[in-house]
Short mmCIF file of C-alpha atoms in Angstrom, two decimals:
data_model
loop_
_atom_site.label_atom_id
_atom_site.label_comp_id
_atom_site.label_asym_id
_atom_site.label_seq_id
_atom_site.Cartn_x
_atom_site.Cartn_y
_atom_site.Cartn_z
CA MET X 25 -42.60 -14.18 -13.97
CA MET X 26 -38.99 -13.00 -13.65
CA ALA X 27 -37.64 -9.62 -14.67
CA SER X 28 -36.46 -9.01 -18.18
CA THR X 29 -32.82 -10.05 -18.24
CA THR X 30 -30.57 -9.94 -21.27
CA GLU X 31 -27.07 -11.37 -21.39
CA ALA X 32 -24.58 -9.67 -23.64
CA PRO X 33 -21.87 -11.62 -25.48
CA ASP X 34 -19.02 -9.77 -23.73
CA ARG X 35 -16.39 -12.51 -23.92
CA ALA X 36 -15.27 -15.49 -25.95
CA PRO X 37 -17.30 -18.70 -25.44
CA ALA X 38 -14.29 -20.92 -24.57
CA PRO X 39 -14.59 -21.78 -20.86
CA LEU X 40 -11.85 -20.49 -18.60
CA PRO X 41 -10.19 -23.17 -16.44
CA ASN X 42 -8.17 -22.88 -13.20
CA GLY X 43 -10.51 -21.02 -10.86
CA THR X 44 -14.17 -21.34 -9.87
CA PHE X 45 -17.05 -18.93 -10.43
CA VAL X 46 -19.67 -18.92 -7.65
CA ALA X 47 -22.91 -17.33 -8.85
CA VAL X 48 -25.20 -16.15 -6.06
CA VAL X 49 -28.87 -15.83 -7.01
CA GLY X 50 -32.12 -15.39 -5.15
CA PRO X 51 -35.14 -13.09 -4.78
CA SER X 52 -35.05 -9.53 -3.51
CA GLY X 53 -35.11 -9.56 0.27
CA ALA X 54 -33.40 -12.94 0.62
CA GLY X 55 -30.23 -11.24 1.84
CA LYS X 56 -27.76 -12.15 -0.90
CA ASP X 57 -25.52 -9.15 -0.30
CA THR X 58 -25.67 -9.70 3.47
CA ILE X 59 -24.51 -13.29 3.12
CA ILE X 60 -21.77 -12.34 0.65
CA GLU X 61 -20.55 -9.61 3.01
CA PHE X 62 -20.57 -12.09 5.93
CA ALA X 63 -18.28 -14.38 3.96
CA ARG X 64 -16.02 -11.52 2.90
CA ALA X 65 -15.57 -10.44 6.51
CA ALA X 66 -15.00 -14.00 7.71
CA LEU X 67 -12.37 -14.76 5.07
CA GLY X 68 -10.58 -11.47 5.63
CA ASP X 69 -7.47 -11.19 3.51
CA GLN X 70 -7.17 -14.88 2.73
CA PRO X 71 -5.78 -15.27 -0.80
CA GLY X 72 -7.69 -17.11 -3.49
CA TYR X 73 -11.08 -15.38 -3.06
CA HIS X 74 -12.28 -12.57 -5.30
CA PHE X 75 -15.51 -10.84 -4.24
CA VAL X 76 -16.75 -9.11 -7.36
CA ARG X 77 -17.65 -5.42 -7.18
CA ARG X 78 -20.43 -4.97 -9.72
CA VAL X 79 -21.05 -1.97 -11.93
CA VAL X 80 -24.68 -0.83 -11.83
CA THR X 81 -26.63 2.05 -13.37
CA ARG X 82 -27.95 2.97 -9.91
CA PRO X 83 -26.48 5.32 -7.29
CA SER X 84 -24.99 3.68 -4.20
CA SER X 85 -26.79 4.17 -0.89
CA VAL X 86 -26.60 2.81 2.64
CA ASP X 87 -29.36 0.27 2.00
CA THR X 88 -27.93 -1.24 -1.19
CA GLU X 89 -24.81 -3.15 -2.08
CA ASP X 90 -21.50 -1.34 -2.37
CA HIS X 91 -21.03 -1.07 -6.12
CA ASP X 92 -19.54 1.15 -8.80
CA THR X 93 -22.06 3.45 -10.46
CA LEU X 94 -22.24 4.53 -14.09
CA SER X 95 -24.91 6.39 -15.99
CA GLN X 96 -26.70 4.55 -18.78
CA GLN X 97 -24.54 6.23 -21.40
CA GLN X 98 -21.32 5.57 -19.48
CA PHE X 99 -22.30 1.93 -19.02
CA LEU X 100 -22.95 1.42 -22.73
CA ALA X 101 -19.64 3.09 -23.57
CA ALA X 102 -17.80 0.82 -21.11
CA LYS X 103 -19.51 -2.21 -22.61
CA ARG X 104 -18.49 -1.22 -26.14
CA ALA X 105 -14.93 -0.75 -24.88
CA GLY X 106 -14.88 -4.34 -23.62
CA GLU X 107 -14.63 -3.46 -19.93
CA PHE X 108 -17.09 -6.16 -18.78
CA SER X 109 -16.68 -9.92 -18.69
CA HIS X 110 -20.51 -10.14 -18.59
CA SER X 111 -23.41 -7.71 -18.50
CA TRP X 112 -27.19 -7.93 -18.31
CA GLU X 113 -30.34 -5.92 -17.67
CA ALA X 114 -32.86 -6.46 -14.88
CA HIS X 115 -35.55 -4.31 -13.24
CA GLY X 116 -34.73 -1.41 -15.55
CA LEU X 117 -31.04 -1.32 -14.57
CA CYS X 118 -27.83 -2.42 -16.29
CA TYR X 119 -25.36 -4.63 -14.45
CA GLY X 120 -21.78 -5.44 -15.36
CA LEU X 121 -19.04 -7.70 -14.04
CA PRO X 122 -15.59 -6.19 -14.65
CA MET X 123 -12.86 -8.01 -16.57
CA SER X 124 -11.05 -8.57 -13.26
CA VAL X 125 -13.39 -11.56 -12.85
CA ASP X 126 -11.75 -13.42 -15.73
CA GLU X 127 -8.31 -12.42 -14.47
CA ALA X 128 -9.13 -13.88 -11.04
CA ILE X 129 -10.40 -17.12 -12.57
CA GLU X 130 -7.28 -17.48 -14.69
CA ARG X 131 -5.18 -17.08 -11.51
CA GLY X 132 -7.07 -20.00 -9.96
CA SER X 133 -9.16 -17.93 -7.54
CA VAL X 134 -12.77 -18.37 -6.44
CA ALA X 135 -14.80 -15.45 -7.85
CA ILE X 136 -18.07 -14.69 -6.04
CA ALA X 137 -20.78 -12.50 -7.58
CA ASN X 138 -24.44 -11.66 -7.08
CA VAL X 139 -26.06 -12.20 -10.48
CA SER X 140 -29.47 -12.52 -12.12
CA ARG X 141 -30.81 -15.94 -13.04
CA GLY X 142 -31.04 -15.01 -16.70
CA VAL X 143 -27.26 -14.69 -17.08
CA LEU X 144 -26.52 -18.16 -15.63
CA PRO X 145 -26.41 -19.98 -19.02
CA ALA X 146 -23.71 -17.60 -20.29
CA LEU X 147 -21.72 -17.97 -17.08
CA ARG X 148 -21.87 -21.76 -17.33
CA GLN X 149 -20.35 -21.55 -20.79
CA ALA X 150 -17.72 -19.05 -19.67
CA TYR X 151 -16.19 -20.94 -16.73
CA ALA X 152 -15.14 -24.58 -16.55
CA ASN X 153 -15.74 -24.68 -12.79
CA PHE X 154 -19.13 -23.18 -11.94
CA ILE X 155 -21.32 -23.29 -8.83
CA VAL X 156 -24.75 -21.73 -8.26
CA VAL X 157 -25.82 -20.81 -4.73
CA GLN X 158 -29.46 -19.85 -4.35
CA ILE X 159 -30.21 -17.77 -1.25
CA THR X 160 -33.84 -18.14 -0.19
CA ALA X 161 -36.14 -17.03 2.61
CA SER X 162 -39.74 -17.65 3.58
CA HIS X 163 -42.53 -15.63 1.95
CA GLU X 164 -43.21 -13.86 5.26
CA VAL X 165 -39.56 -12.91 5.77
CA LEU X 166 -39.22 -11.63 2.20
CA ALA X 167 -42.35 -9.49 2.56
CA ARG X 168 -41.12 -8.01 5.84
CA ARG X 169 -37.66 -7.20 4.51
CA LEU X 170 -38.97 -5.63 1.30
CA ALA X 171 -41.39 -3.45 3.27
CA ALA X 172 -38.67 -2.42 5.72
CA ARG X 173 -36.29 -1.12 3.09
CA GLY X 174 -38.96 1.26 1.78
CA ARG X 175 -37.89 1.29 -1.87
CA GLU X 176 -41.06 -0.22 -3.37
CA ASP X 177 -44.77 0.37 -2.95
CA ALA X 178 -47.18 -2.44 -2.05
CA ALA X 179 -47.83 -3.36 -5.70
CA GLU X 180 -44.13 -3.65 -6.52
CA ILE X 181 -43.51 -5.70 -3.38
CA GLU X 182 -46.25 -8.09 -4.45
CA ARG X 183 -44.71 -8.41 -7.91
CA ARG X 184 -41.32 -9.17 -6.39
CA LEU X 185 -42.86 -11.80 -4.12
CA MET X 186 -44.52 -13.43 -7.13
CA ARG X 187 -41.17 -13.53 -8.93
CA ALA X 188 -39.64 -15.13 -5.84
CA ALA X 189 -41.88 -18.18 -6.18
CA PRO X 190 -40.24 -21.32 -7.63
CA ASN X 191 -40.24 -21.35 -11.41
CA PRO X 192 -38.62 -23.27 -14.29
CA CYS X 193 -35.79 -20.72 -14.49
CA ASP X 194 -34.47 -21.82 -11.09
CA PRO X 195 -31.23 -23.81 -11.61
CA ALA X 196 -31.77 -27.49 -10.81
CA ASP X 197 -28.20 -27.90 -9.56
CA ALA X 198 -28.20 -24.89 -7.21
CA ILE X 199 -27.05 -25.23 -3.62
CA LEU X 200 -29.98 -23.90 -1.58
CA ILE X 201 -29.31 -21.83 1.53
CA ASP X 202 -32.27 -20.62 3.60
CA ASN X 203 -31.63 -17.20 5.11
CA SER X 204 -34.92 -16.85 6.98
CA GLY X 205 -33.19 -17.07 10.37
CA GLU X 206 -29.89 -15.93 11.82
CA VAL X 207 -27.38 -14.53 9.34
CA THR X 208 -24.62 -16.58 10.96
CA ASP X 209 -26.43 -19.83 10.11
CA ALA X 210 -26.78 -19.06 6.41
CA GLY X 211 -23.44 -17.29 6.36
CA ASN X 212 -21.55 -20.28 7.70
CA ARG X 213 -23.20 -22.56 5.16
CA PHE X 214 -22.14 -20.19 2.41
CA LEU X 215 -18.60 -20.10 3.80
CA ALA X 216 -18.44 -23.89 3.63
CA VAL X 217 -19.44 -23.75 -0.04
CA LEU X 218 -16.72 -21.22 -0.83
CA LYS X 219 -14.04 -23.21 0.96
CA SER X 220 -15.04 -26.36 -0.92
CA ALA X 221 -14.91 -24.42 -4.20
CA VAL X 222 -11.15 -23.80 -4.00
CA PRO X 223 -9.68 -25.68 -6.97
CA VAL X 224 -7.24 -28.51 -6.24
CA PRO X 225 -3.83 -27.82 -7.83
CA LEU X 226 -2.88 -30.24 -10.57
CA SER X 227 0.17 -31.27 -8.54
CA GLU X 228 -2.13 -32.52 -5.75
CA GLN X 229 -4.63 -34.35 -7.96
CA SER X 230 -4.35 -38.15 -8.05
#
């Protein structure tokens, strides 16, 4: 059973062309942020890639992703003001993708974001070019990583592991990347996906 996730209709339904949205999903402990950060470091300042900085109603800390933090009230106010291209709720927190995502797509860039599975249908409708990358890891690795970060008790870890099991909400067209081993192995596979996601200019299409 996955967490309660609600997509908000933050933008018009017409799909944006030009760029590509790469949605990164996967269970807690799979290392999504680690793989995204590996790719960011490897690509450096190469143009055409936009790594999305999410807005979350959770304080930043050394053991979580680098994100912008808003209180619940501030988040709702920002949402009403139209500051998010998409937003959703999961695990008792609110998440938002800033409007810079749509601006990057319109420029023809590849936008990369860690998202919840429940928002995938809305993202598919929003962007003409859309790729899902599902970061996975073995049950044993997930359990070890969740225990090591010390944010959940044993019962919560067990619930997260149950949610990590395959279920009908998993996207059938996702590119699966196993991150049970070395980060460089999974990271290089993810890099290859991002490089292949760069849209071909119309002038170069046959």
